[in-house]
JSON list of C-alpha atoms in Angstrom, two decimals:
[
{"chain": "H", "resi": 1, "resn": "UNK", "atom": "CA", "xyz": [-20.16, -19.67, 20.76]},
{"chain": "H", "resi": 2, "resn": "UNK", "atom": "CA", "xyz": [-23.35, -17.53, 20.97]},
{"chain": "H", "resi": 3, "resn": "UNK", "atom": "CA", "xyz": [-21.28, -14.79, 19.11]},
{"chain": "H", "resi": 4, "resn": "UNK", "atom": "CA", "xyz": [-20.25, -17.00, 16.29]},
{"chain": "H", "resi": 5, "resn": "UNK", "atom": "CA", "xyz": [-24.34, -18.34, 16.13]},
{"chain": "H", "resi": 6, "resn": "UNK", "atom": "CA", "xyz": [-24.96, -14.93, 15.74]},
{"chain": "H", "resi": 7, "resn": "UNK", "atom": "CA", "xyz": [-22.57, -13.96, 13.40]},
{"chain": "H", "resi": 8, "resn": "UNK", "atom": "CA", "xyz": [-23.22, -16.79, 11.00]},
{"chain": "H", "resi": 9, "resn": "UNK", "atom": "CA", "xyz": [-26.70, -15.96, 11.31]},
{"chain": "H", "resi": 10, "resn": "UNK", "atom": "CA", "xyz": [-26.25, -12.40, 10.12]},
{"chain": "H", "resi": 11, "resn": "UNK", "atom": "CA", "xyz": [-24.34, -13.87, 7.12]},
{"chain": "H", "resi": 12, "resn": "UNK", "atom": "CA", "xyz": [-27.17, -16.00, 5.58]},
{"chain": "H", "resi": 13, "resn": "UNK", "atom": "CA", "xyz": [-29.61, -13.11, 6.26]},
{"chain": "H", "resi": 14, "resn": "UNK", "atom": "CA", "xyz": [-27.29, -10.48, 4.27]},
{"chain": "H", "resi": 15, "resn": "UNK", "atom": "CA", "xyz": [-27.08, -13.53, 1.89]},
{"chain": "H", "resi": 16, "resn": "UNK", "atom": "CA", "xyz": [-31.05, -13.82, 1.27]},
{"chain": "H", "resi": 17, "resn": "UNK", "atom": "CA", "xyz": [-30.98, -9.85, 1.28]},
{"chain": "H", "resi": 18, "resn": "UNK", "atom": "CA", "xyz": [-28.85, -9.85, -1.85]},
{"chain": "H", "resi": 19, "resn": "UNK", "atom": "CA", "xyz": [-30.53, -12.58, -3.42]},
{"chain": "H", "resi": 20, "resn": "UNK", "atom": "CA", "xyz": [-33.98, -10.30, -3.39]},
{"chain": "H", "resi": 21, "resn": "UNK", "atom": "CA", "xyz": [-31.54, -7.30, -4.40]},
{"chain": "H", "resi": 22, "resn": "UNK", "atom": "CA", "xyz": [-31.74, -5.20, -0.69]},
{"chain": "H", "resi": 23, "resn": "UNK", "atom": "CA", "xyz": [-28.05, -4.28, -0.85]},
{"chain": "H", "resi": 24, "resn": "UNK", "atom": "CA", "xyz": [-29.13, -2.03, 2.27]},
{"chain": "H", "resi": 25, "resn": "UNK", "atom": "CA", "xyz": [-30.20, -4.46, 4.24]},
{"chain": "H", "resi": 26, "resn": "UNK", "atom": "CA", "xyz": [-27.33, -6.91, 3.34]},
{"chain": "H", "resi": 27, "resn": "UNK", "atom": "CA", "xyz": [-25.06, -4.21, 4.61]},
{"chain": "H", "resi": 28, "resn": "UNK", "atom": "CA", "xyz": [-26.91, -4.06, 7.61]},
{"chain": "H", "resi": 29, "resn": "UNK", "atom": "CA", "xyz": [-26.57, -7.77, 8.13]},
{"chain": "H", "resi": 30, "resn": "UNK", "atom": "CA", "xyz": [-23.27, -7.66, 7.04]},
{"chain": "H", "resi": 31, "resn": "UNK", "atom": "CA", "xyz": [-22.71, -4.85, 9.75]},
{"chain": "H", "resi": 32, "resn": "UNK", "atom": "CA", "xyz": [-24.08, -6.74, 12.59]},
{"chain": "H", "resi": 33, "resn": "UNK", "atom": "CA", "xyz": [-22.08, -9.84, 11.20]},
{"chain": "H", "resi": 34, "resn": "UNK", "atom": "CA", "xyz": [-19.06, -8.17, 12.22]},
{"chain": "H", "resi": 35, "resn": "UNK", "atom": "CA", "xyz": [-19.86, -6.74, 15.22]},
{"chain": "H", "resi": 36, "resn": "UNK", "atom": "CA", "xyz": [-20.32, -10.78, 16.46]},
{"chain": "H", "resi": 37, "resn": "UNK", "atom": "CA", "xyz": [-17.43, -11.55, 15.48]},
{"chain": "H", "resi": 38, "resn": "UNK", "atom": "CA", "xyz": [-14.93, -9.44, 13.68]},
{"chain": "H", "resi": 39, "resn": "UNK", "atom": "CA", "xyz": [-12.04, -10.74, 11.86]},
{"chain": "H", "resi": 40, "resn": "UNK", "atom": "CA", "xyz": [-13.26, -14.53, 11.12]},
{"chain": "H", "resi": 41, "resn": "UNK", "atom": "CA", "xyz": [-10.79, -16.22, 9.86]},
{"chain": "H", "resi": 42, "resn": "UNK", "atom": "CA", "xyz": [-12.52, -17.97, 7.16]},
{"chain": "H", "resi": 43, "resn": "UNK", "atom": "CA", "xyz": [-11.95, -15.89, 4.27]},
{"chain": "H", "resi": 44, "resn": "UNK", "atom": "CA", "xyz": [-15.27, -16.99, 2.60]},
{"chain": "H", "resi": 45, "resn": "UNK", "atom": "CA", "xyz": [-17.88, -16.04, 5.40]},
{"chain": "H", "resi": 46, "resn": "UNK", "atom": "CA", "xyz": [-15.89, -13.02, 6.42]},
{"chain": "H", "resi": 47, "resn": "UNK", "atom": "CA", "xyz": [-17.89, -9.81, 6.97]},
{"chain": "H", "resi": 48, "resn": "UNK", "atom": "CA", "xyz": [-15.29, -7.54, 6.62]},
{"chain": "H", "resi": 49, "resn": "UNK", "atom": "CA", "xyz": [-14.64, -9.05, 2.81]},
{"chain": "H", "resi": 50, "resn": "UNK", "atom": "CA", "xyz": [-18.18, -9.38, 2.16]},
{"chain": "H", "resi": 51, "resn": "UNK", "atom": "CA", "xyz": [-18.68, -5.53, 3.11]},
{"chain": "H", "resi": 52, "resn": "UNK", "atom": "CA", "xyz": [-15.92, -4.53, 0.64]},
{"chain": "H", "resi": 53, "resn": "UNK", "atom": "CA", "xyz": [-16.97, -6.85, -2.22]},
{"chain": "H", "resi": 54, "resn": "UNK", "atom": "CA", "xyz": [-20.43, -5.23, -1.94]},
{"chain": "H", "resi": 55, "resn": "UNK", "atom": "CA", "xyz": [-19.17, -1.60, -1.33]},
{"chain": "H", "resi": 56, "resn": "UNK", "atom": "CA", "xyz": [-16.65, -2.43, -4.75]},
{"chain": "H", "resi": 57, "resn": "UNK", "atom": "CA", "xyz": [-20.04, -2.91, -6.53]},
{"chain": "H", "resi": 58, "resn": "UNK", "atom": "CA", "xyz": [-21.58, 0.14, -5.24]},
{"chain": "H", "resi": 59, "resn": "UNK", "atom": "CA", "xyz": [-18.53, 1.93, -6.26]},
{"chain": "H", "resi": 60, "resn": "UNK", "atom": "CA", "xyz": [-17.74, 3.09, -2.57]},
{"chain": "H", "resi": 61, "resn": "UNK", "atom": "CA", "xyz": [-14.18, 3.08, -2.37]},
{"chain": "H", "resi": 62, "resn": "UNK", "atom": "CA", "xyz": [-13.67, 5.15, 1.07]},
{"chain": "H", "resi": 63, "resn": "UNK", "atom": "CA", "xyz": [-15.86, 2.79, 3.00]},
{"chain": "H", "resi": 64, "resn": "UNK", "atom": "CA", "xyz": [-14.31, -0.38, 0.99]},
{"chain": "H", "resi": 65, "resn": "UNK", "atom": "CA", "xyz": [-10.96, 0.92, 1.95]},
{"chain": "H", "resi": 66, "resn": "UNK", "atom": "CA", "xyz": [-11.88, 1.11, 5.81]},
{"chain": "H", "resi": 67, "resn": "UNK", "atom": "CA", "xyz": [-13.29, -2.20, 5.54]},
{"chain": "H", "resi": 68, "resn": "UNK", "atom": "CA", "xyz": [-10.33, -3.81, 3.96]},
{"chain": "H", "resi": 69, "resn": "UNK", "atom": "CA", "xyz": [-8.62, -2.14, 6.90]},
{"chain": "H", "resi": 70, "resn": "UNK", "atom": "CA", "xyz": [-10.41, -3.73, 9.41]},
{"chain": "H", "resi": 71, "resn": "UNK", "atom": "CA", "xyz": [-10.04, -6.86, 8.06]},
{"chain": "H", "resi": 72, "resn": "UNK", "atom": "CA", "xyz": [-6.11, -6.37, 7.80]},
{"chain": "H", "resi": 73, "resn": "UNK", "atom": "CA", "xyz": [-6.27, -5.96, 12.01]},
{"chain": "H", "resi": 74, "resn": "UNK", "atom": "CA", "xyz": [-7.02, -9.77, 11.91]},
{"chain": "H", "resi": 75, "resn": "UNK", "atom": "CA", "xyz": [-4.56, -11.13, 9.08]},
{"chain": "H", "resi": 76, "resn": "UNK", "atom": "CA", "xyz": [-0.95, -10.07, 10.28]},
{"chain": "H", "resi": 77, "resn": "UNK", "atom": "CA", "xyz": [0.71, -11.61, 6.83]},
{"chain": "H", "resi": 78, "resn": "UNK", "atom": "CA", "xyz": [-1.26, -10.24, 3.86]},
{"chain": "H", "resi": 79, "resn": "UNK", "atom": "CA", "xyz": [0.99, -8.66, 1.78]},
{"chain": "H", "resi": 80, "resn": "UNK", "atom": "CA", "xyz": [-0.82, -7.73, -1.44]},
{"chain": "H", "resi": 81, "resn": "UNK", "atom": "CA", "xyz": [-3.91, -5.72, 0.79]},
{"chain": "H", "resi": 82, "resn": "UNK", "atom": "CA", "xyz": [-1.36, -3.42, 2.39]},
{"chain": "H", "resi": 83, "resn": "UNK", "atom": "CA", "xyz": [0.36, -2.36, -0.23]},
{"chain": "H", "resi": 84, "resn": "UNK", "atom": "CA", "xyz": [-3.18, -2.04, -2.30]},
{"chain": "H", "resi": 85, "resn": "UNK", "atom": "CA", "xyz": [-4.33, 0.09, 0.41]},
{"chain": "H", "resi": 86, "resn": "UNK", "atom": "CA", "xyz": [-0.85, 1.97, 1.27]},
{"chain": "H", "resi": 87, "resn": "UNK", "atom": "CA", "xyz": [-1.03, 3.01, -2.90]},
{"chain": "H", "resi": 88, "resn": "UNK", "atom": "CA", "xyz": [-5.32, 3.78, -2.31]},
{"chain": "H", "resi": 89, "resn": "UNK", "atom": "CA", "xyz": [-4.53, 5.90, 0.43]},
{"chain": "H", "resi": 90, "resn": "UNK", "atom": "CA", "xyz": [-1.11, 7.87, -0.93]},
{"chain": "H", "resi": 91, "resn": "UNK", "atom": "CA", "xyz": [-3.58, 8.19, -4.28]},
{"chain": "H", "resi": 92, "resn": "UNK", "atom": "CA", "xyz": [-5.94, 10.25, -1.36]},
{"chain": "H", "resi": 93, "resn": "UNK", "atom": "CA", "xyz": [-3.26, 12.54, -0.56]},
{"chain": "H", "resi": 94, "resn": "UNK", "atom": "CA", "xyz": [-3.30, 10.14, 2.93]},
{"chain": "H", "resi": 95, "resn": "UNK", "atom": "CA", "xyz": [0.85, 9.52, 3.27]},
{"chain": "H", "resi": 96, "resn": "UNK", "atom": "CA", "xyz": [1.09, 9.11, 6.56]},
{"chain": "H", "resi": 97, "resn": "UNK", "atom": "CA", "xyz": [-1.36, 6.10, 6.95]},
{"chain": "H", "resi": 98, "resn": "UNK", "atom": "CA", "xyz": [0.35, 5.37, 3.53]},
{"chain": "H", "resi": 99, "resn": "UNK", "atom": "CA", "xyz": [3.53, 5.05, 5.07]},
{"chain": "H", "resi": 100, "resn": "UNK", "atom": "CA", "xyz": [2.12, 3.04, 8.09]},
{"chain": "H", "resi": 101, "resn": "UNK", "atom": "CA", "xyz": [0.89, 0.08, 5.90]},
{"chain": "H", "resi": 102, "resn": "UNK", "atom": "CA", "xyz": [4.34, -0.04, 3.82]},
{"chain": "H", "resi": 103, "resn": "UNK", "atom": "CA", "xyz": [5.96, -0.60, 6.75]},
{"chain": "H", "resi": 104, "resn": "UNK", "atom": "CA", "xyz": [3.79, -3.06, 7.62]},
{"chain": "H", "resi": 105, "resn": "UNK", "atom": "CA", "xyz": [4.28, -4.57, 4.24]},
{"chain": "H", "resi": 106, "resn": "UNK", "atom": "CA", "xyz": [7.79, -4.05, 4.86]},
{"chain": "H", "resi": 107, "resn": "UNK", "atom": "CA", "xyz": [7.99, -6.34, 7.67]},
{"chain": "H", "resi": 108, "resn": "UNK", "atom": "CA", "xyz": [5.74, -9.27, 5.70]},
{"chain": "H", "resi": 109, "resn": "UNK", "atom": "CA", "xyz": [8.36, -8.78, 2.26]},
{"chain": "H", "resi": 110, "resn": "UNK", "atom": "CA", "xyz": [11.62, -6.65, 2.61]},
{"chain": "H", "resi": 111, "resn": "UNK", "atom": "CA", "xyz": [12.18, -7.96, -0.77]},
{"chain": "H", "resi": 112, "resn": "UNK", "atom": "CA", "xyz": [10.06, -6.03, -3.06]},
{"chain": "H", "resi": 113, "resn": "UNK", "atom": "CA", "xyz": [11.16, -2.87, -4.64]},
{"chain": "H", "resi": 114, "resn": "UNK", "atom": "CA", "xyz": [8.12, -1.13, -6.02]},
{"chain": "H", "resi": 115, "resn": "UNK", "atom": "CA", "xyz": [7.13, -1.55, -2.47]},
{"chain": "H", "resi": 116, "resn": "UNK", "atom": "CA", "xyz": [10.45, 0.72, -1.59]},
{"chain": "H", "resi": 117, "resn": "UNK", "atom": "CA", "xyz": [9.75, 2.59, -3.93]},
{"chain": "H", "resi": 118, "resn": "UNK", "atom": "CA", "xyz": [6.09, 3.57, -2.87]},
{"chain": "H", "resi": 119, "resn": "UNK", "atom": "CA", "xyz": [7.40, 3.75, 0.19]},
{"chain": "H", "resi": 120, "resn": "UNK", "atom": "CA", "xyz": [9.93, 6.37, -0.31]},
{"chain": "H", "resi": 121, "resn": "UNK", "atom": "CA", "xyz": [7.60, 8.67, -2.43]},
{"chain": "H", "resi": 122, "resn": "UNK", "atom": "CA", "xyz": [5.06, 8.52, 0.44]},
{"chain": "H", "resi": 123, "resn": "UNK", "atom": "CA", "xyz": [7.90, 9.43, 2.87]},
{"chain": "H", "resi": 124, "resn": "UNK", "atom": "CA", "xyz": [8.83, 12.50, 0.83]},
{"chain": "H", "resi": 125, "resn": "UNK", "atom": "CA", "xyz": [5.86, 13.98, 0.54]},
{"chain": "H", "resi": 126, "resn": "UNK", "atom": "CA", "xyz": [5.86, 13.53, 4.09]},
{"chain": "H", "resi": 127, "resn": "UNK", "atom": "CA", "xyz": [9.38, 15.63, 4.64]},
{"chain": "H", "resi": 128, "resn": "UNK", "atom": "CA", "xyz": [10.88, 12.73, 5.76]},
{"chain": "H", "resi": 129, "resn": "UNK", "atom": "CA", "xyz": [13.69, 12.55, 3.60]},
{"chain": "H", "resi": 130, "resn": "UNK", "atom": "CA", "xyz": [16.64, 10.55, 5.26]},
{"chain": "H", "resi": 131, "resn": "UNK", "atom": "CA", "xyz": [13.67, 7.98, 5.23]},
{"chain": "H", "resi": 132, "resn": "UNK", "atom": "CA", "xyz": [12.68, 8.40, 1.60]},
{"chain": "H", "resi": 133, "resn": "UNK", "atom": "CA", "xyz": [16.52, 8.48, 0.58]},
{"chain": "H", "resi": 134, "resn": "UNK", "atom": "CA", "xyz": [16.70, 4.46, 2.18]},
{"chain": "H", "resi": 135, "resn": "UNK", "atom": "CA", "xyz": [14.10, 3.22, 0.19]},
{"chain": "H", "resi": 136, "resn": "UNK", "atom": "CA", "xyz": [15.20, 5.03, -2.80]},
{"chain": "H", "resi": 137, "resn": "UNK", "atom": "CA", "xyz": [18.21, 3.05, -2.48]},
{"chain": "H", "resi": 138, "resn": "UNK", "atom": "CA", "xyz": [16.82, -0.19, -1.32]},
{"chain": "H", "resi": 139, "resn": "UNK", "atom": "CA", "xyz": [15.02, -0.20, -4.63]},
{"chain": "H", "resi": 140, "resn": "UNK", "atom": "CA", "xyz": [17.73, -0.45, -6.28]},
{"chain": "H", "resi": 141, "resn": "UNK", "atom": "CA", "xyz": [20.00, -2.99, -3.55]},
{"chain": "H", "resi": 142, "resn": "UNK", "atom": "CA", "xyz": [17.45, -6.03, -3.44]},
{"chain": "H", "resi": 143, "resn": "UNK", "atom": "CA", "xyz": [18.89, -8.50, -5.33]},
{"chain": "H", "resi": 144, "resn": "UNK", "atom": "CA", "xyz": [17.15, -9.71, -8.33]},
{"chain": "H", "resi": 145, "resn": "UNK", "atom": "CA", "xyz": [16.91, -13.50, -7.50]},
{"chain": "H", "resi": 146, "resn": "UNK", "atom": "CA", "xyz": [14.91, -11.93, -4.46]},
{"chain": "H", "resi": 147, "resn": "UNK", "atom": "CA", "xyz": [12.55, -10.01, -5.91]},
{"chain": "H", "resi": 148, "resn": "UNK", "atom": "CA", "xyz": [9.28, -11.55, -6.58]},
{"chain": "H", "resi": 149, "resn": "UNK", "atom": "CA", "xyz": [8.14, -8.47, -8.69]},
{"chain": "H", "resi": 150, "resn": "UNK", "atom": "CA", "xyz": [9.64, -10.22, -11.73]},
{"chain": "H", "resi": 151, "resn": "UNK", "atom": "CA", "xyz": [13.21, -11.75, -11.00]},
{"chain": "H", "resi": 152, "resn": "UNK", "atom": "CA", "xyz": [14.93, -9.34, -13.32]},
{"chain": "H", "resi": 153, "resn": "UNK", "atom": "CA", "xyz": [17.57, -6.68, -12.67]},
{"chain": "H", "resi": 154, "resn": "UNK", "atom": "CA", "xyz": [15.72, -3.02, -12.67]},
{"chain": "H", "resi": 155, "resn": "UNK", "atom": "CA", "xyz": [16.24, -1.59, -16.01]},
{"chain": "H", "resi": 156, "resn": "UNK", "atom": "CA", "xyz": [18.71, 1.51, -16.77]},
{"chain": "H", "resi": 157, "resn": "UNK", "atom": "CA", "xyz": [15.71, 3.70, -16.52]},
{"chain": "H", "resi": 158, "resn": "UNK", "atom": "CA", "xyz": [14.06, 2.52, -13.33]},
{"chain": "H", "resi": 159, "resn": "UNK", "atom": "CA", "xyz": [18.26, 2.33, -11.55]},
{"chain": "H", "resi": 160, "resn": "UNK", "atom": "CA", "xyz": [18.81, 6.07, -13.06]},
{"chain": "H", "resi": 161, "resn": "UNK", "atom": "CA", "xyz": [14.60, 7.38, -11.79]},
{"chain": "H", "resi": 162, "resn": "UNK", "atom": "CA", "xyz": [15.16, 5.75, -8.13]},
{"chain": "H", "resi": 163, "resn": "UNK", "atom": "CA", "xyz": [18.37, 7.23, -8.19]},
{"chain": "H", "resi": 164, "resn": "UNK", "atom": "CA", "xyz": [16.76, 10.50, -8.89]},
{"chain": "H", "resi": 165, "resn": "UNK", "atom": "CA", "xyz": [14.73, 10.46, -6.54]},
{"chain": "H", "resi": 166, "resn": "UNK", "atom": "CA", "xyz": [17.06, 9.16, -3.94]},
{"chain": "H", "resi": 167, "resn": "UNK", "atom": "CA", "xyz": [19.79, 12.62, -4.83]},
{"chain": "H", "resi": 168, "resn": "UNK", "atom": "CA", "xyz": [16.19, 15.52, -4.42]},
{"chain": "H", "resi": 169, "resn": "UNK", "atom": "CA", "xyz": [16.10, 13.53, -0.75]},
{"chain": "H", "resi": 170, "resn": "UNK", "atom": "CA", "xyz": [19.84, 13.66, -0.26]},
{"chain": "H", "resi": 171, "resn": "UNK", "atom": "CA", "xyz": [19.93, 17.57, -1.45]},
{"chain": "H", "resi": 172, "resn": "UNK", "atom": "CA", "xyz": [17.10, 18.16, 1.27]},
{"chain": "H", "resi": 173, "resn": "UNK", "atom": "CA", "xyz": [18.98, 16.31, 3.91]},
{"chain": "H", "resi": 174, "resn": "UNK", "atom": "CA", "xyz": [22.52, 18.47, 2.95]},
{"chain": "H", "resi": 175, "resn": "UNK", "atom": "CA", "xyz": [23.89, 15.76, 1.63]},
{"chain": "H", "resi": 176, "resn": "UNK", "atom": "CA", "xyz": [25.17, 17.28, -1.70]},
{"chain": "H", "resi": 177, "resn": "UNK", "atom": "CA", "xyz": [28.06, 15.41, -2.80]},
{"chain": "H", "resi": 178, "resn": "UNK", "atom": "CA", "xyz": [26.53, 12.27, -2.43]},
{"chain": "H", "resi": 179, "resn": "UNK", "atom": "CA", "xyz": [23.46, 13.78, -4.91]},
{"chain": "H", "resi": 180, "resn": "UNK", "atom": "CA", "xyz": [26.00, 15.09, -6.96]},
{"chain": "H", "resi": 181, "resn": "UNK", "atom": "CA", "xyz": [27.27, 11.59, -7.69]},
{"chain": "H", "resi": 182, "resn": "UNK", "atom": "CA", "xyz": [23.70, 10.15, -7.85]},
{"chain": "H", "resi": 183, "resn": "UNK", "atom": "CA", "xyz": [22.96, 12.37, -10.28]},
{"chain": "H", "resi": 184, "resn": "UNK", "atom": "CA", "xyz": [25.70, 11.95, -12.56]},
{"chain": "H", "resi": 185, "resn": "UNK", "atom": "CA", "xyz": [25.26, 7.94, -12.65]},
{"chain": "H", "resi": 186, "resn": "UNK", "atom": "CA", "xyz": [21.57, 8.24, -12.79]},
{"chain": "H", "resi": 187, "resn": "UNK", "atom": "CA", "xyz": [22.26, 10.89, -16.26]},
{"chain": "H", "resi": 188, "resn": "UNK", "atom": "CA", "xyz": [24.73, 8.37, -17.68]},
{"chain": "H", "resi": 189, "resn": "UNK", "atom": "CA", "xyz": [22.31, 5.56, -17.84]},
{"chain": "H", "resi": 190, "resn": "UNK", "atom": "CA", "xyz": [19.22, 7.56, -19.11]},
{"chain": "H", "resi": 191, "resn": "UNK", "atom": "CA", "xyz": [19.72, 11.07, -19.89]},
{"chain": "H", "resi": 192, "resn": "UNK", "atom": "CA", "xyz": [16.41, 11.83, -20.06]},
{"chain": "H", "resi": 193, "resn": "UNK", "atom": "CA", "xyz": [15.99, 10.94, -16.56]},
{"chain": "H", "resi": 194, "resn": "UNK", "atom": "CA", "xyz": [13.04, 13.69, -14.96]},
{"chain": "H", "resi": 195, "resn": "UNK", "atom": "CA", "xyz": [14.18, 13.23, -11.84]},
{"chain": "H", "resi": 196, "resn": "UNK", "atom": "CA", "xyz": [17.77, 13.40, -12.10]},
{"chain": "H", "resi": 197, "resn": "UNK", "atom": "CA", "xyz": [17.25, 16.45, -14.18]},
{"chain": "H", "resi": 198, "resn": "UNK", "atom": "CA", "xyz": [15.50, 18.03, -11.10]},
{"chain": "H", "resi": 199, "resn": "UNK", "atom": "CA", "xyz": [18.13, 17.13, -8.73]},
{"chain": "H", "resi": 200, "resn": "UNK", "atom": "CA", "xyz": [20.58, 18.78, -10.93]},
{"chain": "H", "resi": 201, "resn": "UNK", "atom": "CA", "xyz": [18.79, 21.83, -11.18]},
{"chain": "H", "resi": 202, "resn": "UNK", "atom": "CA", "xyz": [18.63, 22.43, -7.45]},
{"chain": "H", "resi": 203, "resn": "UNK", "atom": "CA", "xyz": [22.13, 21.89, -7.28]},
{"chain": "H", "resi": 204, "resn": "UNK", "atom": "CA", "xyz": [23.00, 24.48, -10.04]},
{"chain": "H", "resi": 205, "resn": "UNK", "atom": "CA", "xyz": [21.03, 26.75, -8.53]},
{"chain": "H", "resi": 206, "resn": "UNK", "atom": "CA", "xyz": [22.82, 26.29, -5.08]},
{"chain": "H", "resi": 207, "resn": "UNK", "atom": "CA", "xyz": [19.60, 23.43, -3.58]}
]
């Protein structure tokens, strides 16, 4: 109880601080707010939101980003935050917590591709390829009438880029026939395809 006092406290305080336009000392509030009690489950009073709507207008996206993370250690079933934080942080060269929050994204809403898809580019870059190769190609397997993203089957040129993708990760994991195929269906439906085009160079050229 004292905590919570405290905490809500802190809150008006960093309140009145903005109001006479002391962002530092609202942060400071803010700060001590959360230490009281982090995580409050009231989305409108929490600190760990307030800190990252104020650090958004300050234009401090590494210390928004950790704030947003902390927040996240409290709500197990927000979607949207981890994957806007798995795509701030694979931006930041950063795939490895990257790949952390898509799988926790994963395990809120298996049925979203672009989250596969993220997911797979952040587990190449990582050298984890058998991974990367599964998402490329549960992209491509959730089934429309699933898929929140928009309902709609993935176009020719998203089926033959995923596909792409999904034969450079099978060519790193010796799995060559199988990217021979990919490649060939990903060049029928789009033969413009950059990615397909890559895969087939490394396999001309022996991987």
């Amino acid at each position: 109880a004292e905590g919570g006092e405290d905490f809500l406290v802190r809150v008006r305080l960093s309140e009145l601080a903005l109001e006479a336009e002391d962002e530092a000392e609202a942060e400071r509030q803010l700060l001590a707010a959360e230490r009281a009690y982090p995580g409050f489950d009231e989305r409108g009073l929490c600190a760990e939101l307030r800190l990252a709507r104020l650090y958004e207008e300050q234009e401090r996206d590494d210390e928004r980003a950790a704030a947003l993370e902390r927040w996240i250690r409290w709500e197990a079933d927000d979607f949207g935050l981890r994957m806007e934080l798995g795509e701030y942080h694979a931006e930041k060269g950063n795939h490895a917590r990257a790949v952390v929050l898509f799988n926790e994204a994963n395990e809120i809403d298996p049925f979203r591709r672009e989250l596969h898809r993220l997911w797979g580019t952040s587990l190449a870059e990582l050298g984890r390829h058998a991974e990367a190769a599964r998402e490329f190609a549960v992209q491509r397997a959730v089934p429309p009438e699933l898929a929140p993203d928009d309902g709609e089957p993935l176009d020719d040129e998203a089926r033959a880029e995923s596909m792409g993708r999904e034969a450079l990760a099978r060519i790193e994991v010796g799995e060559v026939d199988l990217a021979r195929a990919l490649v060939r269906e990903a060049l029928a439906l789009d033969g413009g395809c950059e990615s397909a085009e890559a895969a087939l160079e490394r396999l001309e050229k022996g991987n």
